[in-house]
């Protein structure tokens, strides 16, 4: 050591100074002198200009993989035939794909179904005959079974059911959709498949409905909550239609009614139906719009009895129903301290409980009877609903829910709704029912209901309420008027208790049809 104040030689001193200038490189982890611009060592600071990978040689700007790709691209040219980049062949001047000879099309053959000379598609059939061949769904089902490593046991039954209920193209589409669900990473249990097959919109889709009918009929899965979802959407739209200053109370009222419905459902009592809840919200929506637009009030605490009375006079025939809903609502908001006084406390419905509907005359009844028994152009559904309502007082819901098992051909009787005894049919009504059954057989459906439409022939659900409400549009009279005509005639000519017992009605419901006027021909003679 040449210096008295040092304890290290010059070599060790130089090594210690160099080590103090080094630090751990964050990329490679070695002790190196870090560059001020990159914070890494000089080797790790050299990166590829395209992909960012490290470049070892200082003479290269690209990594090895990018240099290889650049060399390949430099040798490619645009093909004059397809317009894509590729290596052009010297013999043809085209790329490799265009230079290779295309496979020759198979010569046309005679189709064994239609007998025409066409291109062969499969099983000796042309494309048109193969598309509608009834064995296509089963072929696709076998291909799906071979592709799956663990096919479910119910796959064959599902293929057979959709092939029997739907056309060939739709059945094949359902099998393809099922294969896509079975191939994903989720569970293949029936309940999971049913939930994943649903579409997010208002309709869950025909494929989901087919799966639901198949799984629920065999007890493999529980039904979906599609009905509850649609009902929740209808309630939400009615609440959102309420003006903003009055919306919070209506929303809380809807939540409380839904809780009451859930409690009644769990307790086994009679819960309010979705239609009842939606009707109440529609009435509150109309009241809120009336208060904002007509009365100029934007707070429930400002509502008085005059506002309620003015709102009820807008629709006099709906006064009783509207007043009932308003009483329930204002009791709720008064309990929540939103109003101090209930404005509906002193109001009355001011209407009698008697029947005030319209009925048919005897000539109109005869005209409808001839129309439904002799008219060849009349739809079987119209004739069935009309005859059962005209002669047997059947409601639309009773006809809508009528099933094949409710028809007894030996005794010529049907079981309608909740009636305690089967209803014997007259020859005219029985012939109309037979026409409807023939129309059902022509649709080749497994739906258990007598009245099957185009939308329900592939499932097991009954016809919609909207369809039943428009079946009698061609005759010009609604089903309720025709049924009321029969009930009025029976109640006023027979004992109302017997009519109520035969129809499965409450005795008080039959009493409203008793008229307060008696025909003079029914009174005893004064002589």
Tab-separated table of N, CA and C in Angstrom, residues 250-378:
chain	number	residue	atom	x	y	z
A	250	UNK	N	-94.638	5.930	-4.511
A	250	UNK	CA	-95.204	4.833	-5.298
A	250	UNK	C	-94.246	3.651	-5.314
A	251	UNK	N	-92.950	3.917	-5.379
A	251	UNK	CA	-91.965	2.833	-5.365
A	251	UNK	C	-91.982	2.092	-4.027
A	252	UNK	N	-92.062	2.826	-2.918
A	252	UNK	CA	-92.137	2.176	-1.605
A	252	UNK	C	-93.425	1.377	-1.460
A	253	UNK	N	-94.519	1.894	-2.007
A	253	UNK	CA	-95.793	1.172	-1.961
A	253	UNK	C	-95.701	-0.135	-2.742
A	254	UNK	N	-95.040	-0.111	-3.888
A	254	UNK	CA	-94.867	-1.334	-4.679
A	254	UNK	C	-94.007	-2.345	-3.931
A	255	UNK	N	-92.948	-1.887	-3.268
A	255	UNK	CA	-92.092	-2.805	-2.517
A	255	UNK	C	-92.856	-3.456	-1.365
A	256	UNK	N	-93.681	-2.690	-0.679
A	256	UNK	CA	-94.454	-3.253	0.431
A	256	UNK	C	-95.472	-4.271	-0.061
A	257	UNK	N	-96.080	-4.007	-1.213
A	257	UNK	CA	-97.055	-4.972	-1.751
A	257	UNK	C	-96.366	-6.260	-2.193
A	258	UNK	N	-95.151	-6.148	-2.721
A	258	UNK	CA	-94.428	-7.351	-3.099
A	258	UNK	C	-94.046	-8.175	-1.868
A	259	UNK	N	-93.707	-7.506	-0.779
A	259	UNK	CA	-93.431	-8.226	0.465
A	259	UNK	C	-94.679	-8.927	0.978
A	260	UNK	N	-95.811	-8.263	0.883
A	260	UNK	CA	-97.060	-8.889	1.320
A	260	UNK	C	-97.411	-10.087	0.440
A	261	UNK	N	-97.148	-9.973	-0.847
A	261	UNK	CA	-97.401	-11.108	-1.737
A	261	UNK	C	-96.514	-12.289	-1.392
A	262	UNK	N	-95.255	-12.020	-1.079
A	262	UNK	CA	-94.334	-13.095	-0.712
A	262	UNK	C	-94.742	-13.735	0.611
A	263	UNK	N	-95.173	-12.946	1.585
A	263	UNK	CA	-95.620	-13.503	2.867
A	263	UNK	C	-96.865	-14.367	2.680
A	264	UNK	N	-97.806	-13.892	1.873
A	264	UNK	CA	-99.019	-14.679	1.636
A	264	UNK	C	-98.704	-15.979	0.907
A	265	UNK	N	-97.742	-15.923	0.015
A	265	UNK	CA	-97.368	-17.126	-0.736
A	265	UNK	C	-96.716	-18.159	0.193
A	266	UNK	N	-95.883	-17.697	1.125
A	266	UNK	CA	-95.245	-18.622	2.051
A	266	UNK	C	-96.214	-19.140	3.098
A	267	UNK	N	-97.201	-18.321	3.469
A	267	UNK	CA	-98.182	-18.736	4.470
A	267	UNK	C	-99.266	-19.641	3.894
A	268	UNK	N	-99.345	-19.748	2.577
A	268	UNK	CA	-100.348	-20.595	1.959
A	268	UNK	C	-101.701	-19.942	1.808
A	269	UNK	N	-101.798	-18.621	2.020
A	269	UNK	CA	-103.056	-17.905	1.816
A	269	UNK	C	-103.158	-17.460	0.361
A	270	UNK	N	-104.109	-16.606	0.050
A	270	UNK	CA	-104.340	-16.168	-1.324
A	270	UNK	C	-103.562	-14.879	-1.588
A	271	UNK	N	-102.408	-14.941	-2.239
A	271	UNK	CA	-101.644	-13.708	-2.511
A	271	UNK	C	-102.266	-12.923	-3.665
A	272	UNK	N	-101.952	-11.647	-3.711
A	272	UNK	CA	-102.411	-10.829	-4.832
A	272	UNK	C	-101.700	-11.275	-6.111
A	273	UNK	N	-102.440	-11.304	-7.195
A	273	UNK	CA	-101.860	-11.698	-8.475
A	273	UNK	C	-101.030	-10.551	-9.044
A	274	UNK	N	-100.201	-10.878	-10.019
A	274	UNK	CA	-99.395	-9.845	-10.668
A	274	UNK	C	-100.268	-8.832	-11.395
A	275	UNK	N	-101.381	-9.297	-11.946
A	275	UNK	CA	-102.281	-8.378	-12.636
A	275	UNK	C	-102.870	-7.356	-11.664
A	276	UNK	N	-103.204	-7.787	-10.447
A	276	UNK	CA	-103.749	-6.859	-9.452
A	276	UNK	C	-102.716	-5.809	-9.058
A	277	UNK	N	-101.471	-6.231	-8.855
A	277	UNK	CA	-100.424	-5.279	-8.488
A	277	UNK	C	-100.131	-4.302	-9.618
A	278	UNK	N	-100.128	-4.781	-10.847
A	278	UNK	CA	-99.858	-3.894	-11.985
A	278	UNK	C	-101.000	-2.907	-12.201
A	279	UNK	N	-102.233	-3.362	-12.006
A	279	UNK	CA	-103.378	-2.451	-12.143
A	279	UNK	C	-103.324	-1.344	-11.106
A	280	UNK	N	-102.948	-1.680	-9.865
A	280	UNK	CA	-102.836	-0.655	-8.815
A	280	UNK	C	-101.769	0.371	-9.164
A	281	UNK	N	-100.634	-0.070	-9.666
A	281	UNK	CA	-99.587	0.877	-10.052
A	281	UNK	C	-100.027	1.743	-11.227
A	282	UNK	N	-100.782	1.182	-12.157
A	282	UNK	CA	-101.278	1.980	-13.278
A	282	UNK	C	-102.237	3.068	-12.792
A	283	UNK	N	-103.067	2.752	-11.800
A	283	UNK	CA	-103.983	3.757	-11.245
A	283	UNK	C	-103.201	4.871	-10.544
A	284	UNK	N	-102.192	4.506	-9.767
A	284	UNK	CA	-101.367	5.519	-9.105
A	284	UNK	C	-100.582	6.353	-10.111
A	285	UNK	N	-100.143	5.739	-11.191
A	285	UNK	CA	-99.469	6.503	-12.252
A	285	UNK	C	-100.412	7.521	-12.863
A	286	UNK	N	-101.638	7.116	-13.155
A	286	UNK	CA	-102.614	8.055	-13.719
A	286	UNK	C	-102.942	9.171	-12.740
A	287	UNK	N	-103.032	8.834	-11.451
A	287	UNK	CA	-103.304	9.876	-10.449
A	287	UNK	C	-102.144	10.864	-10.364
A	288	UNK	N	-100.918	10.375	-10.385
A	288	UNK	CA	-99.762	11.275	-10.305
A	288	UNK	C	-99.705	12.206	-11.516
A	289	UNK	N	-99.952	11.665	-12.698
A	289	UNK	CA	-99.960	12.518	-13.890
A	289	UNK	C	-101.100	13.527	-13.838
A	290	UNK	N	-102.239	13.116	-13.288
A	290	UNK	CA	-103.369	14.052	-13.152
A	290	UNK	C	-103.032	15.179	-12.177
A	291	UNK	N	-102.363	14.852	-11.066
A	291	UNK	CA	-102.025	15.886	-10.091
A	291	UNK	C	-100.996	16.869	-10.655
A	292	UNK	N	-100.043	16.375	-11.421
A	292	UNK	CA	-99.002	17.253	-11.962
A	292	UNK	C	-99.546	18.116	-13.098
A	293	UNK	N	-100.279	17.509	-14.005
A	293	UNK	CA	-100.703	18.215	-15.225
A	293	UNK	C	-101.967	19.040	-15.024
A	294	UNK	N	-102.936	18.511	-14.265
A	294	UNK	CA	-104.224	19.183	-14.138
A	294	UNK	C	-104.333	20.039	-12.879
A	295	UNK	N	-103.833	19.521	-11.752
A	295	UNK	CA	-103.998	20.225	-10.486
A	295	UNK	C	-102.776	21.053	-10.098
A	296	UNK	N	-101.643	20.817	-10.732
A	296	UNK	CA	-100.445	21.578	-10.421
A	296	UNK	C	-99.865	21.299	-9.047
A	297	UNK	N	-99.971	20.042	-8.575
A	297	UNK	CA	-99.454	19.675	-7.256
A	297	UNK	C	-98.380	18.611	-7.442
A	298	UNK	N	-97.223	18.836	-6.801
A	298	UNK	CA	-96.090	17.929	-6.945
A	298	UNK	C	-95.679	17.290	-5.624
A	299	UNK	N	-96.623	17.202	-4.668
A	299	UNK	CA	-96.330	16.590	-3.373
A	299	UNK	C	-97.603	15.905	-2.889
A	300	UNK	N	-97.417	14.690	-2.324
A	300	UNK	CA	-98.591	13.947	-1.851
A	300	UNK	C	-99.254	14.640	-0.664
A	301	UNK	N	-98.519	15.413	0.099
A	301	UNK	CA	-99.119	16.095	1.253
A	301	UNK	C	-100.081	17.196	0.847
A	302	UNK	N	-100.039	17.649	-0.407
A	302	UNK	CA	-100.942	18.706	-0.872
A	302	UNK	C	-102.248	18.170	-1.430
A	303	UNK	N	-102.402	16.856	-1.531
A	303	UNK	CA	-103.599	16.262	-2.127
A	303	UNK	C	-104.747	16.340	-1.134
A	304	UNK	N	-105.904	16.786	-1.600
A	304	UNK	CA	-107.092	16.840	-0.758
A	304	UNK	C	-108.216	16.046	-1.403
A	305	UNK	N	-109.367	16.055	-0.762
A	305	UNK	CA	-110.493	15.253	-1.224
A	305	UNK	C	-111.024	15.741	-2.563
A	306	UNK	N	-110.896	17.025	-2.846
A	306	UNK	CA	-111.379	17.548	-4.123
A	306	UNK	C	-110.528	17.024	-5.289
A	307	UNK	N	-109.247	16.876	-5.073
A	307	UNK	CA	-108.390	16.312	-6.124
A	307	UNK	C	-108.750	14.857	-6.410
A	308	UNK	N	-109.000	14.088	-5.357
A	308	UNK	CA	-109.372	12.685	-5.544
A	308	UNK	C	-110.718	12.586	-6.249
A	309	UNK	N	-111.660	13.430	-5.873
A	309	UNK	CA	-112.981	13.393	-6.501
A	309	UNK	C	-112.902	13.785	-7.975
A	310	UNK	N	-112.074	14.769	-8.285
A	310	UNK	CA	-111.904	15.164	-9.690
A	310	UNK	C	-111.248	14.054	-10.504
A	311	UNK	N	-110.329	13.326	-9.882
A	311	UNK	CA	-109.683	12.215	-10.598
A	311	UNK	C	-110.661	11.072	-10.831
A	312	UNK	N	-111.519	10.788	-9.861
A	312	UNK	CA	-112.470	9.687	-10.017
A	312	UNK	C	-113.531	9.981	-11.060
A	313	UNK	N	-113.840	11.236	-11.264
A	313	UNK	CA	-114.858	11.589	-12.273
A	313	UNK	C	-114.344	11.452	-13.699
A	314	UNK	N	-113.042	11.302	-13.895
A	314	UNK	CA	-112.531	11.139	-15.256
A	314	UNK	C	-112.951	9.803	-15.860
A	315	UNK	N	-113.084	8.788	-15.031
A	315	UNK	CA	-113.572	7.468	-15.476
A	315	UNK	C	-114.638	7.004	-14.487
A	316	UNK	N	-115.879	7.374	-14.699
A	316	UNK	CA	-116.922	7.030	-13.704
A	316	UNK	C	-117.128	5.531	-13.542
A	317	UNK	N	-116.977	4.760	-14.611
A	317	UNK	CA	-117.226	3.323	-14.511
A	317	UNK	C	-116.160	2.607	-13.688
A	318	UNK	N	-114.982	3.174	-13.583
A	318	UNK	CA	-113.900	2.566	-12.807
A	318	UNK	C	-113.759	3.185	-11.430
A	319	UNK	N	-114.799	3.852	-10.955
A	319	UNK	CA	-114.709	4.583	-9.681
A	319	UNK	C	-114.452	3.628	-8.514
A	320	UNK	N	-115.178	2.515	-8.464
A	320	UNK	CA	-115.051	1.606	-7.327
A	320	UNK	C	-113.649	1.012	-7.267
A	321	UNK	N	-113.137	0.547	-8.398
A	321	UNK	CA	-111.812	-0.061	-8.414
A	321	UNK	C	-110.726	0.971	-8.099
A	322	UNK	N	-110.843	2.144	-8.673
A	322	UNK	CA	-109.841	3.181	-8.408
A	322	UNK	C	-109.856	3.626	-6.957
A	323	UNK	N	-111.052	3.783	-6.405
A	323	UNK	CA	-111.141	4.239	-5.021
A	323	UNK	C	-110.563	3.208	-4.059
A	324	UNK	N	-110.746	1.939	-4.352
A	324	UNK	CA	-110.173	0.886	-3.496
A	324	UNK	C	-108.649	0.969	-3.468
A	325	UNK	N	-108.037	1.165	-4.634
A	325	UNK	CA	-106.580	1.259	-4.704
A	325	UNK	C	-106.090	2.529	-4.017
A	326	UNK	N	-106.772	3.631	-4.214
A	326	UNK	CA	-106.350	4.884	-3.596
A	326	UNK	C	-106.455	4.834	-2.073
A	327	UNK	N	-107.483	4.164	-1.550
A	327	UNK	CA	-107.582	4.009	-0.094
A	327	UNK	C	-106.400	3.221	0.447
A	328	UNK	N	-106.022	2.163	-0.235
A	328	UNK	CA	-104.867	1.383	0.212
A	328	UNK	C	-103.588	2.204	0.157
A	329	UNK	N	-103.425	2.986	-0.891
A	329	UNK	CA	-102.193	3.772	-1.031
A	329	UNK	C	-102.100	4.858	0.029
A	330	UNK	N	-103.175	5.591	0.250
A	330	UNK	CA	-103.095	6.700	1.207
A	330	UNK	C	-103.030	6.195	2.645
A	331	UNK	N	-103.556	5.015	2.940
A	331	UNK	CA	-103.308	4.431	4.263
A	331	UNK	C	-101.828	4.117	4.431
A	332	UNK	N	-101.203	3.652	3.353
A	332	UNK	CA	-99.773	3.341	3.422
A	332	UNK	C	-98.941	4.602	3.620
A	333	UNK	N	-99.175	5.647	2.825
A	333	UNK	CA	-98.358	6.858	2.941
A	333	UNK	C	-98.644	7.595	4.247
A	334	UNK	N	-99.871	7.481	4.798
A	334	UNK	CA	-100.162	8.113	6.094
A	334	UNK	C	-99.412	7.398	7.214
A	335	UNK	N	-99.261	6.062	7.091
A	335	UNK	CA	-98.473	5.334	8.085
A	335	UNK	C	-96.995	5.696	7.990
A	336	UNK	N	-96.537	6.110	6.807
A	336	UNK	CA	-95.140	6.527	6.619
A	336	UNK	C	-94.940	8.016	6.905
A	337	UNK	N	-95.968	8.704	7.408
A	337	UNK	CA	-95.913	10.131	7.755
A	337	UNK	C	-95.671	11.022	6.540
A	338	UNK	N	-96.076	10.544	5.348
A	338	UNK	CA	-95.940	11.389	4.163
A	338	UNK	C	-97.127	12.318	3.998
A	339	UNK	N	-98.274	11.955	4.528
A	339	UNK	CA	-99.457	12.817	4.553
A	339	UNK	C	-100.011	12.788	5.972
A	340	UNK	N	-100.690	13.870	6.333
A	340	UNK	CA	-101.276	13.953	7.666
A	340	UNK	C	-102.714	13.468	7.700
A	341	UNK	N	-103.441	13.692	6.608
A	341	UNK	CA	-104.860	13.340	6.554
A	341	UNK	C	-105.088	12.483	5.320
A	342	UNK	N	-105.878	11.436	5.477
A	342	UNK	CA	-106.218	10.570	4.351
A	342	UNK	C	-107.330	11.233	3.542
A	343	UNK	N	-107.067	11.656	2.301
A	343	UNK	CA	-108.116	12.359	1.527
A	343	UNK	C	-109.218	11.438	1.022
A	344	UNK	N	-109.066	10.122	1.144
A	344	UNK	CA	-110.096	9.201	0.642
A	344	UNK	C	-110.995	8.670	1.746
A	345	UNK	N	-110.861	9.205	2.973
A	345	UNK	CA	-111.596	8.620	4.090
A	345	UNK	C	-113.103	8.828	3.934
A	346	UNK	N	-113.550	9.973	3.495
A	346	UNK	CA	-114.984	10.254	3.415
A	346	UNK	C	-115.623	9.927	2.084
A	347	UNK	N	-114.896	9.372	1.136
A	347	UNK	CA	-115.446	9.078	-0.184
A	347	UNK	C	-116.101	7.705	-0.201
A	348	UNK	N	-117.139	7.588	-1.023
A	348	UNK	CA	-117.859	6.317	-1.174
A	348	UNK	C	-117.877	5.952	-2.647
A	349	UNK	N	-118.114	4.654	-2.906
A	349	UNK	CA	-118.097	4.185	-4.290
A	349	UNK	C	-119.337	4.632	-5.054
A	350	UNK	N	-120.496	4.678	-4.416
A	350	UNK	CA	-121.749	5.132	-5.043
A	350	UNK	C	-122.118	4.292	-6.263
A	351	UNK	N	-122.089	2.989	-6.088
A	351	UNK	CA	-122.536	2.119	-7.167
A	351	UNK	C	-123.092	0.841	-6.570
A	352	UNK	N	-124.042	0.269	-7.260
A	352	UNK	CA	-124.682	-0.951	-6.801
A	352	UNK	C	-123.865	-2.161	-7.239
A	353	UNK	N	-124.153	-3.285	-6.589
A	353	UNK	CA	-123.446	-4.517	-6.909
A	353	UNK	C	-124.146	-5.335	-7.976
A	354	UNK	N	-125.223	-4.828	-8.526
A	354	UNK	CA	-125.959	-5.579	-9.530
A	354	UNK	C	-125.240	-5.613	-10.867
A	355	UNK	N	-125.713	-6.525	-11.692
A	355	UNK	CA	-125.123	-6.676	-13.025
A	355	UNK	C	-125.584	-5.526	-13.911
A	356	UNK	N	-124.638	-4.836	-14.568
A	356	UNK	CA	-124.942	-3.691	-15.426
A	356	UNK	C	-124.400	-3.888	-16.842
A	357	UNK	N	-123.951	-5.100	-17.164
A	357	UNK	CA	-123.403	-5.352	-18.482
A	357	UNK	C	-124.475	-5.527	-19.541
A	358	UNK	N	-124.033	-5.664	-20.775
A	358	UNK	CA	-124.933	-5.847	-21.899
A	358	UNK	C	-125.119	-7.332	-22.176
A	359	UNK	N	-126.292	-7.675	-22.704
A	359	UNK	CA	-126.599	-9.053	-23.062
A	359	UNK	C	-127.080	-9.102	-24.503
A	360	UNK	N	-127.163	-10.318	-25.041
A	360	UNK	CA	-127.592	-10.522	-26.414
A	360	UNK	C	-129.092	-10.742	-26.477
A	361	UNK	N	-129.672	-10.283	-27.563
A	361	UNK	CA	-131.085	-10.563	-27.802
A	361	UNK	C	-131.246	-11.986	-28.309
A	362	UNK	N	-132.491	-12.426	-28.371
A	362	UNK	CA	-132.744	-13.787	-28.825
A	362	UNK	C	-132.375	-13.963	-30.297
A	363	UNK	N	-132.615	-12.959	-31.107
A	363	UNK	CA	-132.242	-13.041	-32.527
A	363	UNK	C	-130.727	-13.090	-32.702
A	364	UNK	N	-130.010	-12.324	-31.896
A	364	UNK	CA	-128.546	-12.355	-31.969
A	364	UNK	C	-127.999	-13.713	-31.541
A	365	UNK	N	-128.619	-14.314	-30.526
A	365	UNK	CA	-128.180	-15.641	-30.110
A	365	UNK	C	-128.418	-16.670	-31.201
A	366	UNK	N	-129.553	-16.598	-31.870
A	366	UNK	CA	-129.838	-17.533	-32.954
A	366	UNK	C	-128.867	-17.346	-34.119
A	367	UNK	N	-128.541	-16.102	-34.419
A	367	UNK	CA	-127.599	-15.834	-35.508
A	367	UNK	C	-126.211	-16.395	-35.184
A	368	UNK	N	-125.756	-16.216	-33.951
A	368	UNK	CA	-124.457	-16.759	-33.564
A	368	UNK	C	-124.470	-18.287	-33.551
A	369	UNK	N	-125.596	-18.872	-33.125
A	369	UNK	CA	-125.692	-20.335	-33.116
A	369	UNK	C	-125.577	-20.895	-34.534
A	370	UNK	N	-126.251	-20.272	-35.482
A	370	UNK	CA	-126.164	-20.735	-36.872
A	370	UNK	C	-124.761	-20.501	-37.427
A	371	UNK	N	-124.137	-19.408	-37.040
A	371	UNK	CA	-122.788	-19.118	-37.538
A	371	UNK	C	-121.797	-20.186	-37.085
A	372	UNK	N	-121.866	-20.588	-35.813
A	372	UNK	CA	-120.875	-21.503	-35.275
A	372	UNK	C	-121.173	-22.968	-35.561
A	373	UNK	N	-122.386	-23.290	-35.946
A	373	UNK	CA	-122.735	-24.687	-36.230
A	373	UNK	C	-122.744	-25.006	-37.719
A	374	UNK	N	-123.025	-24.009	-38.567
A	374	UNK	CA	-123.124	-24.272	-40.009
A	374	UNK	C	-122.095	-23.508	-40.835
A	375	UNK	N	-121.445	-22.509	-40.266
A	375	UNK	CA	-120.478	-21.728	-41.034
A	375	UNK	C	-119.197	-22.509	-41.284
A	376	UNK	N	-118.846	-22.684	-42.563
A	376	UNK	CA	-117.646	-23.447	-42.911
A	376	UNK	C	-116.377	-22.611	-42.800
A	377	UNK	N	-116.508	-21.291	-42.920
A	377	UNK	CA	-115.338	-20.426	-42.871
A	377	UNK	C	-114.956	-20.017	-41.453
A	378	UNK	N	-115.742	-20.407	-40.466
A	378	UNK	CA	-115.488	-20.008	-39.080
A	378	UNK	C	-114.343	-20.854	-38.526
